[in-house]
CSV table of C-alpha atoms in Angstrom, one decimal:
chain,number,residue,atom,x,y,z
A,1,MET,CA,-4.0,17.8,-26.3
A,2,SER,CA,-5.0,14.5,-27.7
A,3,GLY,CA,-5.7,11.4,-25.7
A,4,ILE,CA,-3.4,8.5,-25.2
A,5,ASP,CA,-3.6,5.6,-27.7
A,6,THR,CA,-4.3,2.5,-25.7
A,7,ASN,CA,-4.3,0.2,-28.8
A,8,GLY,CA,-8.0,-0.2,-28.6
A,9,LYS,CA,-7.8,-1.6,-25.1
A,10,ARG,CA,-10.0,-0.5,-22.3
A,11,LEU,CA,-8.7,0.7,-18.9
A,12,PHE,CA,-11.2,0.3,-16.1
A,13,ILE,CA,-10.0,2.9,-13.6
A,14,ALA,CA,-11.3,3.3,-10.0
A,15,ARG,CA,-10.1,4.6,-6.7
A,16,HIS,CA,-10.1,2.3,-3.6
A,17,GLY,CA,-13.1,2.1,-1.3
A,18,GLU,CA,-13.5,4.1,1.9
A,19,THR,CA,-10.8,3.6,4.5
A,20,ILE,CA,-10.4,4.1,8.3
A,21,PHE,CA,-8.5,7.3,7.5
A,22,ASN,CA,-11.3,8.6,5.2
A,23,LEU,CA,-13.8,7.9,7.9
A,24,ALA,CA,-11.7,9.6,10.6
A,25,GLY,CA,-10.9,12.7,8.6
A,26,ARG,CA,-7.1,12.0,8.4
A,27,ILE,CA,-4.8,12.6,5.5
A,28,GLN,CA,-3.7,9.3,3.9
A,29,GLY,CA,-1.3,10.5,1.2
A,30,GLU,CA,1.0,7.6,0.3
A,31,HIS,CA,0.5,5.8,3.6
A,32,VAL,CA,0.6,2.1,2.8
A,33,HIS,CA,-1.5,0.6,5.7
A,34,THR,CA,-4.9,2.2,6.0
A,35,PRO,CA,-7.5,-0.7,5.7
A,36,LEU,CA,-10.9,-0.4,4.2
A,37,THR,CA,-14.0,0.1,6.4
A,38,ARG,CA,-17.1,-2.1,6.0
A,39,THR,CA,-18.4,0.7,3.7
A,40,GLY,CA,-15.2,0.5,1.7
A,41,PHE,CA,-15.5,-3.3,1.2
A,42,ALA,CA,-19.2,-2.8,0.2
A,43,GLN,CA,-18.1,-0.2,-2.4
A,44,ALA,CA,-15.4,-2.5,-3.8
A,45,ASP,CA,-17.9,-5.3,-3.9
A,46,GLU,CA,-20.4,-3.1,-5.8
A,47,MET,CA,-17.7,-2.0,-8.3
A,48,GLY,CA,-16.9,-5.7,-9.0
A,49,ARG,CA,-20.5,-6.6,-9.4
A,50,VAL,CA,-21.1,-3.7,-11.9
A,51,LEU,CA,-17.9,-4.5,-13.8
A,52,ALA,CA,-18.9,-8.2,-14.1
A,53,LEU,CA,-22.3,-7.2,-15.5
A,54,HIS,CA,-20.6,-4.8,-17.9
A,55,LEU,CA,-18.5,-7.7,-19.2
A,56,GLU,CA,-21.1,-10.4,-18.9
A,57,THR,CA,-21.2,-11.2,-22.6
A,58,GLU,CA,-17.4,-11.5,-22.8
A,59,GLU,CA,-14.8,-13.9,-21.5
A,60,PRO,CA,-12.8,-11.4,-19.4
A,61,ILE,CA,-9.1,-11.2,-20.3
A,62,LEU,CA,-7.9,-8.4,-18.0
A,63,ASP,CA,-4.7,-7.3,-16.5
A,64,LEU,CA,-5.1,-6.5,-12.8
A,65,VAL,CA,-3.1,-3.5,-11.7
A,66,ALA,CA,-3.0,-1.5,-8.5
A,67,SER,CA,-1.1,0.9,-6.3
A,68,ASP,CA,1.0,-1.1,-3.9
A,69,THR,CA,-1.1,0.1,-0.9
A,70,ASP,CA,-3.3,-2.2,1.2
A,71,ARG,CA,-6.4,-0.3,0.4
A,72,ALA,CA,-5.9,-0.5,-3.4
A,73,LEU,CA,-5.0,-4.2,-3.3
A,74,GLN,CA,-8.0,-5.0,-1.0
A,75,THR,CA,-10.3,-3.2,-3.5
A,76,LEU,CA,-8.8,-5.1,-6.4
A,77,SER,CA,-9.2,-8.4,-4.7
A,78,LEU,CA,-13.0,-8.1,-4.5
A,79,ILE,CA,-13.2,-6.8,-8.1
A,80,ALA,CA,-11.1,-9.7,-9.3
A,81,GLU,CA,-13.3,-12.2,-7.6
A,82,HIS,CA,-16.4,-10.8,-9.3
A,83,VAL,CA,-14.9,-11.0,-12.8
A,84,GLY,CA,-13.5,-14.5,-12.2
A,85,LEU,CA,-9.8,-13.6,-12.3
A,86,ASP,CA,-6.9,-14.6,-10.0
A,87,TRP,CA,-5.8,-11.7,-7.7
A,88,HIS,CA,-2.4,-13.4,-7.3
A,89,GLN,CA,-1.7,-12.4,-10.9
A,90,ALA,CA,-2.1,-8.7,-10.1
A,91,ARG,CA,0.7,-6.3,-10.6
A,92,SER,CA,1.3,-3.5,-8.0
A,93,ASP,CA,3.2,-0.3,-8.8
A,94,PRO,CA,4.2,2.5,-6.3
A,95,ARG,CA,3.8,5.1,-9.1
A,96,LEU,CA,0.0,4.7,-8.8
A,97,ARG,CA,0.1,5.7,-5.1
A,98,GLU,CA,-1.7,8.7,-3.8
A,99,ILE,CA,-0.2,12.2,-3.6
A,100,ASP,CA,2.7,12.3,-1.2
A,101,MET,CA,1.6,14.6,1.7
A,102,GLY,CA,5.1,14.7,3.2
A,103,GLU,CA,5.1,15.8,6.9
A,104,TRP,CA,1.3,16.0,6.9
A,105,GLY,CA,0.7,12.4,6.0
A,106,GLY,CA,-1.5,10.9,8.7
A,107,ALA,CA,-2.5,14.3,10.2
A,108,TRP,CA,-6.1,15.1,11.0
A,109,TYR,CA,-7.5,17.7,8.6
A,110,SER,CA,-8.8,19.6,11.6
A,111,ASP,CA,-5.3,20.1,12.9
A,112,LEU,CA,-4.2,21.7,9.7
A,113,ALA,CA,-6.7,24.5,9.8
A,114,GLY,CA,-4.9,27.7,8.6
A,115,LYS,CA,-2.0,25.8,7.1
A,116,LEU,CA,-3.6,23.7,4.4
A,117,GLU,CA,-5.5,25.6,1.8
A,118,ILE,CA,-8.0,23.7,-0.2
A,119,ASP,CA,-9.9,24.7,-3.4
A,120,GLU,CA,-13.3,23.8,-2.1
A,121,THR,CA,-14.9,24.0,-5.6
A,122,GLU,CA,-12.6,21.5,-7.2
A,123,ARG,CA,-11.6,19.6,-4.1
A,124,LEU,CA,-7.9,20.0,-4.7
A,125,PHE,CA,-5.0,20.9,-2.4
A,126,VAL,CA,-3.7,24.4,-3.1
A,127,THR,CA,-0.9,24.1,-0.5
A,128,VAL,CA,2.0,21.8,-1.2
A,129,ALA,CA,2.7,19.9,2.0
A,130,PRO,CA,6.2,20.2,3.5
A,131,GLY,CA,8.2,17.5,1.8
A,132,GLY,CA,5.3,16.5,-0.3
A,133,GLU,CA,4.2,16.5,-4.0
A,134,ASP,CA,2.3,18.9,-6.2
A,135,TYR,CA,0.1,17.8,-9.1
A,136,ARG,CA,2.9,18.2,-11.6
A,137,ALA,CA,5.0,15.6,-9.7
A,138,ILE,CA,2.0,13.2,-9.8
A,139,ALA,CA,1.7,13.7,-13.5
A,140,LYS,CA,5.4,13.1,-14.1
A,141,ARG,CA,5.4,9.7,-12.3
A,142,LEU,CA,2.2,8.7,-14.1
A,143,GLU,CA,3.7,9.7,-17.5
A,144,HIS,CA,6.5,7.2,-16.7
A,145,TRP,CA,3.9,4.6,-15.8
A,146,ILE,CA,1.9,5.1,-19.0
A,147,ALA,CA,5.1,4.9,-21.1
A,148,ASP,CA,5.8,1.5,-19.6
A,149,GLN,CA,2.4,0.0,-20.6
A,150,ASP,CA,2.2,-2.1,-23.8
A,151,PHE,CA,-1.7,-2.0,-23.7
A,152,ALA,CA,-1.8,-5.7,-24.9
A,153,ARG,CA,-5.0,-6.4,-22.9
A,154,ASP,CA,-7.8,-4.6,-21.2
A,155,ALA,CA,-7.0,-3.8,-17.6
A,156,VAL,CA,-8.5,-2.9,-14.2
A,157,VAL,CA,-6.4,-0.2,-12.6
A,158,ILE,CA,-7.0,0.7,-8.9
A,159,SER,CA,-5.5,3.9,-7.6
A,160,HIS,CA,-6.4,6.8,-5.4
A,161,GLY,CA,-8.5,10.0,-5.5
A,162,MET,CA,-6.0,12.6,-6.6
A,163,THR,CA,-3.8,10.2,-8.5
A,164,SER,CA,-6.7,8.7,-10.5
A,165,ARG,CA,-7.9,12.2,-11.4
A,166,VAL,CA,-4.5,13.1,-12.9
A,167,LEU,CA,-4.2,9.7,-14.6
A,168,ARG,CA,-7.6,10.2,-16.2
A,169,GLY,CA,-6.6,13.7,-17.3
A,170,LEU,CA,-3.4,12.4,-18.9
A,171,LEU,CA,-5.2,9.5,-20.7
A,172,THR,CA,-7.9,11.7,-22.1
A,173,GLY,CA,-5.5,14.4,-23.2
A,174,MET,CA,-6.8,17.2,-21.0
A,175,ASP,CA,-4.9,20.5,-21.0
A,176,PRO,CA,-3.0,21.3,-17.8
A,177,HIS,CA,-5.1,22.9,-15.1
A,178,PRO,CA,-4.4,26.7,-15.2
A,179,ARG,CA,-3.8,26.8,-11.4
A,180,PHE,CA,-2.1,23.5,-10.8
A,181,GLY,CA,-0.1,22.9,-14.0
A,182,ALA,CA,-1.2,19.3,-14.6
A,183,PRO,CA,-4.2,17.7,-16.3
A,184,ILE,CA,-6.8,16.9,-13.7
A,185,ALA,CA,-10.1,15.2,-14.4
A,186,GLU,CA,-13.3,15.9,-12.5
A,187,GLY,CA,-13.5,14.2,-9.2
A,188,LEU,CA,-15.9,11.2,-8.8
A,189,PRO,CA,-17.4,9.8,-5.6
A,190,GLN,CA,-16.0,6.7,-4.0
A,191,GLY,CA,-17.3,3.5,-5.6
A,192,SER,CA,-17.2,4.9,-9.1
A,193,ILE,CA,-15.5,3.2,-12.0
A,194,VAL,CA,-14.7,4.6,-15.5
A,195,GLN,CA,-13.6,3.1,-18.8
A,196,ILE,CA,-11.0,4.9,-20.9
A,197,CYS,CA,-10.2,3.6,-24.4
A,198,ASP,CA,-8.0,5.5,-26.8
A,199,GLY,CA,-8.5,8.8,-25.0
A,200,VAL,CA,-12.3,8.5,-24.5
A,201,GLU,CA,-13.7,8.2,-21.1
A,202,GLU,CA,-17.1,6.7,-20.2
A,203,ILE,CA,-18.5,6.3,-16.7
A,204,VAL,CA,-19.3,2.6,-16.0
A,205,HIS,CA,-20.7,3.2,-12.6
A,206,LEU,CA,-21.2,6.3,-10.4
A,207,GLY,CA,-20.7,5.4,-6.8
A,208,GLY,CA,-22.6,6.7,-3.8
A,209,GLY,CA,-19.6,7.5,-1.6
A,210,GLU,CA,-17.8,10.7,-0.8
A,211,GLY,CA,-15.7,12.8,-3.1
A,212,GLU,CA,-12.0,13.5,-2.3
A,213,LYS,CA,-11.4,14.8,1.2
A,214,ALA,CA,-9.3,17.7,-0.1
């Protein structure tokens, strides 16, 4: 597969910083209200600082886009401050939310032992949660999101661990994963930010946080 033509515009893609659910070992899924921890705020602050340095020779003209969850919008607010942009101009979109974990949303991972199978090598859910999504469903809603973009300006896009991996896979034209049926990019630790332009991905910053909890 070939990558998505972004009209020469750069998408700076990151997942949100660490949250209270991440710290506690609970499944967030599409939960809206799971605030950042102090570590999460520090990760968002670092991503903003690094992006500002990356753009320091430019006058940033960036769209600000995020999942409509608190944790994504909190992360975006710190990044926007660093690059000198108005967070109030940000657009939120529920299609950028995390994988829907259905009945297991909010559950402790420890309580799902024997029910939730995880590919420990790739850090991906093998079991589809009751009433939840699989990776094909994530790809489908992200394909709709991509189709709605006009790529008129560079953009910062804040999403979630699983969702951002599928988004990066789609934008870079990866083949569907043989086990999960959707393009899924390699996981990155929290605090990381990548740049994708016309199907080519570059790591702007590799964070020091944890990988996906899956």
